[in-house]
PDB file of C-alpha atoms (C1' of nucleotides) in Angstrom:
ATOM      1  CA  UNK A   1     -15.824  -1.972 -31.175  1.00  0.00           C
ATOM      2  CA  UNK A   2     -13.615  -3.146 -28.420  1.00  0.00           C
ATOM      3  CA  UNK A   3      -9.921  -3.044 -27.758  1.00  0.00           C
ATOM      4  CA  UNK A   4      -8.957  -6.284 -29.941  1.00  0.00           C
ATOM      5  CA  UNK A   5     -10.885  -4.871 -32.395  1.00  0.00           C
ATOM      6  CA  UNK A   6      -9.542  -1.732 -32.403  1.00  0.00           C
ATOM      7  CA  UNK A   7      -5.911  -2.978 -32.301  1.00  0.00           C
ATOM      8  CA  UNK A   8      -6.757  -4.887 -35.338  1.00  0.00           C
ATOM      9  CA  UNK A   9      -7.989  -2.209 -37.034  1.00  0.00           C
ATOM     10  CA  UNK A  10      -5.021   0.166 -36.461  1.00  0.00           C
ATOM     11  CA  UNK A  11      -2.549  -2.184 -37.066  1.00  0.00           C
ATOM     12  CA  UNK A  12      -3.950  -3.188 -40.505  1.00  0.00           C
ATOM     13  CA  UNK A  13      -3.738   0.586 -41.319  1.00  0.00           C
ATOM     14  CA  UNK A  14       0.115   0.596 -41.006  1.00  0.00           C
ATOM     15  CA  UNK A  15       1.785   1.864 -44.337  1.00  0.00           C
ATOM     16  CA  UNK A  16       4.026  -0.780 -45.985  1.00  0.00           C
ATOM     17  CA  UNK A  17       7.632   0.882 -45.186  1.00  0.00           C
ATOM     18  CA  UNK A  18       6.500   2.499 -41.674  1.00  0.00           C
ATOM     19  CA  UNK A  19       6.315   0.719 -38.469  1.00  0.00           C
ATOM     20  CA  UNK A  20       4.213   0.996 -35.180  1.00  0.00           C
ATOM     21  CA  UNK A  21       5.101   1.459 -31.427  1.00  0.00           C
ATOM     22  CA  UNK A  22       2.842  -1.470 -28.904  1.00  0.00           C
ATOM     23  CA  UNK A  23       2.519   2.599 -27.239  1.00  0.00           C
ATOM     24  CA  UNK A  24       1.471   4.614 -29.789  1.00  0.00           C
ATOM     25  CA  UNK A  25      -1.109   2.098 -30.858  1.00  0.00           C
ATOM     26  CA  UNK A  26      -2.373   2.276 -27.061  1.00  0.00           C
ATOM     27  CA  UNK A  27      -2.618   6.113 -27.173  1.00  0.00           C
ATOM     28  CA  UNK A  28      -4.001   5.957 -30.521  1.00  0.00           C
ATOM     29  CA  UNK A  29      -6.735   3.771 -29.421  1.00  0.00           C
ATOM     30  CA  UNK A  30      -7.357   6.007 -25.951  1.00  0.00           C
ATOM     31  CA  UNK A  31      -5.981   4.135 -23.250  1.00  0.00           C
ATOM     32  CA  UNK A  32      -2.030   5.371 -23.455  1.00  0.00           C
ATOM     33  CA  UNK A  33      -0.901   2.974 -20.279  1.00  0.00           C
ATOM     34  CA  UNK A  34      -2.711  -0.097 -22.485  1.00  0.00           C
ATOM     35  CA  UNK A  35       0.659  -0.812 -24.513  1.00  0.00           C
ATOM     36  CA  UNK A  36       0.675  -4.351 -22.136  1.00  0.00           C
ATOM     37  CA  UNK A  37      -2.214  -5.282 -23.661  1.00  0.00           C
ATOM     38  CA  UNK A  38      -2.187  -4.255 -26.845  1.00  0.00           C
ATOM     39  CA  UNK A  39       1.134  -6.882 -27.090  1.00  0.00           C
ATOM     40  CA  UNK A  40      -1.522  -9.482 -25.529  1.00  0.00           C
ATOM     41  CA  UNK A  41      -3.775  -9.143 -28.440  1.00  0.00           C
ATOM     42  CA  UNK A  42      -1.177  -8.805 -30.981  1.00  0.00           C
ATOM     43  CA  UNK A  43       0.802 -11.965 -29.349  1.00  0.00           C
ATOM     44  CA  UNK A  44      -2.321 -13.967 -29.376  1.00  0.00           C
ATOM     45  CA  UNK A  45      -3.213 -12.826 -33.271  1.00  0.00           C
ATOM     46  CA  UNK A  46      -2.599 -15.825 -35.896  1.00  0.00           C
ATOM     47  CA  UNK A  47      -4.082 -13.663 -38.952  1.00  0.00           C
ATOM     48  CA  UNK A  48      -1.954 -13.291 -41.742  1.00  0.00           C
ATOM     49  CA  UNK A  49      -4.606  -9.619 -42.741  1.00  0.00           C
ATOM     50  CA  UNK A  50      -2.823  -8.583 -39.857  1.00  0.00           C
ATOM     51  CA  UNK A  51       1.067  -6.892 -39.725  1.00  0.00           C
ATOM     52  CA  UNK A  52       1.964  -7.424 -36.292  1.00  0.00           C
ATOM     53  CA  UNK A  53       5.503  -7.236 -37.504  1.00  0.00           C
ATOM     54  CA  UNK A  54       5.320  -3.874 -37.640  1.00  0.00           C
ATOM     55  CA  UNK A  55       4.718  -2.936 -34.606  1.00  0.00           C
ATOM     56  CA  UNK A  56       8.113  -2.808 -32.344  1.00  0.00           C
ATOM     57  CA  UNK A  57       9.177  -1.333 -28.801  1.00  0.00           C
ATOM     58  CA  UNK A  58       8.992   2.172 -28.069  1.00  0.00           C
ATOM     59  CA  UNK A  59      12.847   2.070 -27.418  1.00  0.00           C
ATOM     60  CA  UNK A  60      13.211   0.964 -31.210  1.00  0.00           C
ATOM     61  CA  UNK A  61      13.994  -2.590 -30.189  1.00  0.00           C
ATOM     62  CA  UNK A  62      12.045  -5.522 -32.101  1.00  0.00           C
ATOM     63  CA  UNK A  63      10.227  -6.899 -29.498  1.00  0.00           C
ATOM     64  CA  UNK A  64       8.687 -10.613 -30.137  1.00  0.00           C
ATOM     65  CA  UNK A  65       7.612 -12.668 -33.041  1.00  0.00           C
ATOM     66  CA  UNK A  66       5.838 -15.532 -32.627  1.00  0.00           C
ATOM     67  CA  UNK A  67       5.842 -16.516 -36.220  1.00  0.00           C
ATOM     68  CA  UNK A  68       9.631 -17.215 -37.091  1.00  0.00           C
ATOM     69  CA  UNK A  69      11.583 -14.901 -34.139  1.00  0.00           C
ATOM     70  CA  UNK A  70      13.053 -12.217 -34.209  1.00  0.00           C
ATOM     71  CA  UNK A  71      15.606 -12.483 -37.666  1.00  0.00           C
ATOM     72  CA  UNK A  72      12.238 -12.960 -39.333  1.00  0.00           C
ATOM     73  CA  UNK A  73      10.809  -9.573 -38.082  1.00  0.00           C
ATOM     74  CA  UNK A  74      14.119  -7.908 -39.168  1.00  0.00           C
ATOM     75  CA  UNK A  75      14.134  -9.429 -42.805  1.00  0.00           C
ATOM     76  CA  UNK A  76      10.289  -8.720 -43.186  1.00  0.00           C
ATOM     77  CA  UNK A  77      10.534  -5.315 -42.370  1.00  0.00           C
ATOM     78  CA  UNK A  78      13.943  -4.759 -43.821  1.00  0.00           C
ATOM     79  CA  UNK A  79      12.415  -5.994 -47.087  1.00  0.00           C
ATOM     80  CA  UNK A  80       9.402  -3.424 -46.944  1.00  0.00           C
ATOM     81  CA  UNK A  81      11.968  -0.530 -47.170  1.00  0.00           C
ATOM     82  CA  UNK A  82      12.194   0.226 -43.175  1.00  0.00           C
ATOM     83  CA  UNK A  83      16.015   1.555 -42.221  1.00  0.00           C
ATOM     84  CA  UNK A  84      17.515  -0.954 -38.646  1.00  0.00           C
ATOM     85  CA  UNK A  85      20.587  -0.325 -37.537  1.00  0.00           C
ATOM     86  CA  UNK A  86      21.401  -3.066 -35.594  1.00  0.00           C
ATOM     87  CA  UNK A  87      18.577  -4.503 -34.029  1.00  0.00           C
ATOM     88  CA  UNK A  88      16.820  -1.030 -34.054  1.00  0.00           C
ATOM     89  CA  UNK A  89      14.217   0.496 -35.916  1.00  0.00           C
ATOM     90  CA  UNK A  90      14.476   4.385 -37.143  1.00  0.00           C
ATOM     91  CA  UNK A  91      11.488   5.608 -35.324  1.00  0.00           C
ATOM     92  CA  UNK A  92      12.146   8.728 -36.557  1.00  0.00           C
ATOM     93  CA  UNK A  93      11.091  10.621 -33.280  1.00  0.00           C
ATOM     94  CA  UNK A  94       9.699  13.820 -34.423  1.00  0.00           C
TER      95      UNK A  94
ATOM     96  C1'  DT B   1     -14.764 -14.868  -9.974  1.00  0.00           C
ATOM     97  C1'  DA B   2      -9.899 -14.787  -8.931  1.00  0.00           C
ATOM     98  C1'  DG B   3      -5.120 -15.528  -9.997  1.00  0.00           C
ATOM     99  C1'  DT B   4      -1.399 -15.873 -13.449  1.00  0.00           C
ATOM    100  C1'  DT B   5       0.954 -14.540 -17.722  1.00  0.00           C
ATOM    101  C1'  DG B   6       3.229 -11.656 -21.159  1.00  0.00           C
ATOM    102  C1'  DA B   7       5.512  -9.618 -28.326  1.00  0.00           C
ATOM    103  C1'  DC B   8       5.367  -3.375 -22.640  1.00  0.00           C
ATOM    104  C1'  DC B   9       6.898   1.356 -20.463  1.00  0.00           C
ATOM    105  C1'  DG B  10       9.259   4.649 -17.692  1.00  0.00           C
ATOM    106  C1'  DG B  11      11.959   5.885 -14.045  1.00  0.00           C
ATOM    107  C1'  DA B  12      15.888   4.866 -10.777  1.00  0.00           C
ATOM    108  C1'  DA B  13      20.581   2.841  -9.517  1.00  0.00           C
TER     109       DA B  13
ATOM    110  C1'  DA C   1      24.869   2.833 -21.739  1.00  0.00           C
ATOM    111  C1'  DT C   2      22.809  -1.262 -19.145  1.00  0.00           C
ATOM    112  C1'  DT C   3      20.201  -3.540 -15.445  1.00  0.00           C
ATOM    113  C1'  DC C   4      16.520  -3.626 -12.037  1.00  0.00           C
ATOM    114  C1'  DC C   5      11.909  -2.734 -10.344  1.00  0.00           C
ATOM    115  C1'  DG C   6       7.119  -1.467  -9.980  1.00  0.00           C
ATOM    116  C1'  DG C   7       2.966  -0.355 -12.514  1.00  0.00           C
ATOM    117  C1'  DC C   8      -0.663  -1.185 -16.149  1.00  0.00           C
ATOM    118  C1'  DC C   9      -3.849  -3.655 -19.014  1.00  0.00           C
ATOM    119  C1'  DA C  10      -6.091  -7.456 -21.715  1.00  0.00           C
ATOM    120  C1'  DA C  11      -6.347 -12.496 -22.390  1.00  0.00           C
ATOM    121  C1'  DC C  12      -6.120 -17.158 -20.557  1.00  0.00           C
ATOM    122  C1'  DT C  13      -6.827 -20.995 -17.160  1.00  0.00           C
TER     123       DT C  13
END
DNA sequence: TAGTTGACCGGAA
DNA sequence: ATTCCGGCCAACT
C-alpha cells in the first residue's frame, strides 16, 4: 500500500454529506506534514470512484478543482447536504 | 538522479 | 482579518 493508494482509499471512505481536510487525510494516513502531497495525488486523480471534492483546506476554504472550478465544488457539495457559508465549509471543529 | 511544480499548512507582520 | 514567507512532501519532466 503506498501513499496514492492510501489517499485513494481514505478519500473514497468519505460519507456523502461530510467533507475532508488535504491535513487530516495526511495525519490519517501517518505522515501529518504530507497534506502537500496528498493535494498532488488528489490534483493528479481523473477517477470519477474517487470524491476529491470533498476534501477542502484546513482553513475551511475550497481549495482547487480541476474538474469544473471552484462553483462546481460548491454546488456538488452543497447538493450532498454540506452547510458553506460563503466560500467556507462548516468543519465543525470539535 | 536532480530540479521544478503545486487542489497545502502554520506562524509572523 | 488579510498578506507574506518558509517548510514539507509526492509527482512530473
Amino acid at each position: 500500500m503506498n501513499f496514492k493508494d492510501k489517499v485513494y482509499q481514505l478519500t473514497k471512505s468519505i460519507p456523502k454529506g461530510k467533507v475532508a481536510t488535504y491535513k487530516s487525510i495526511a495525519v490519517a494516513i501517518g505522515s501529518p506534514k504530507s497534506s502537500r502531497g496528498v493535494a498532488t495525488v488528489l490534483s493528479q486523480n481523473f477517477d470519477p470512484e474517487i470524491p476529491c471534492h470533498r476534501v477542502v483546506r484546513s482553513d475551511g476554504t475550497l481549495g482547487g478543482y480541476t474538474r469544473g472550478g471552484e462553483a462546481k465544488k460548491i454546488k456538488l457539495l452543497k447538493r450532498e447536504g454540506v452547510v458553506i457559508n460563503k466560500k467556507r465549509v462548516e468543519l465543525t471543529p470539535i
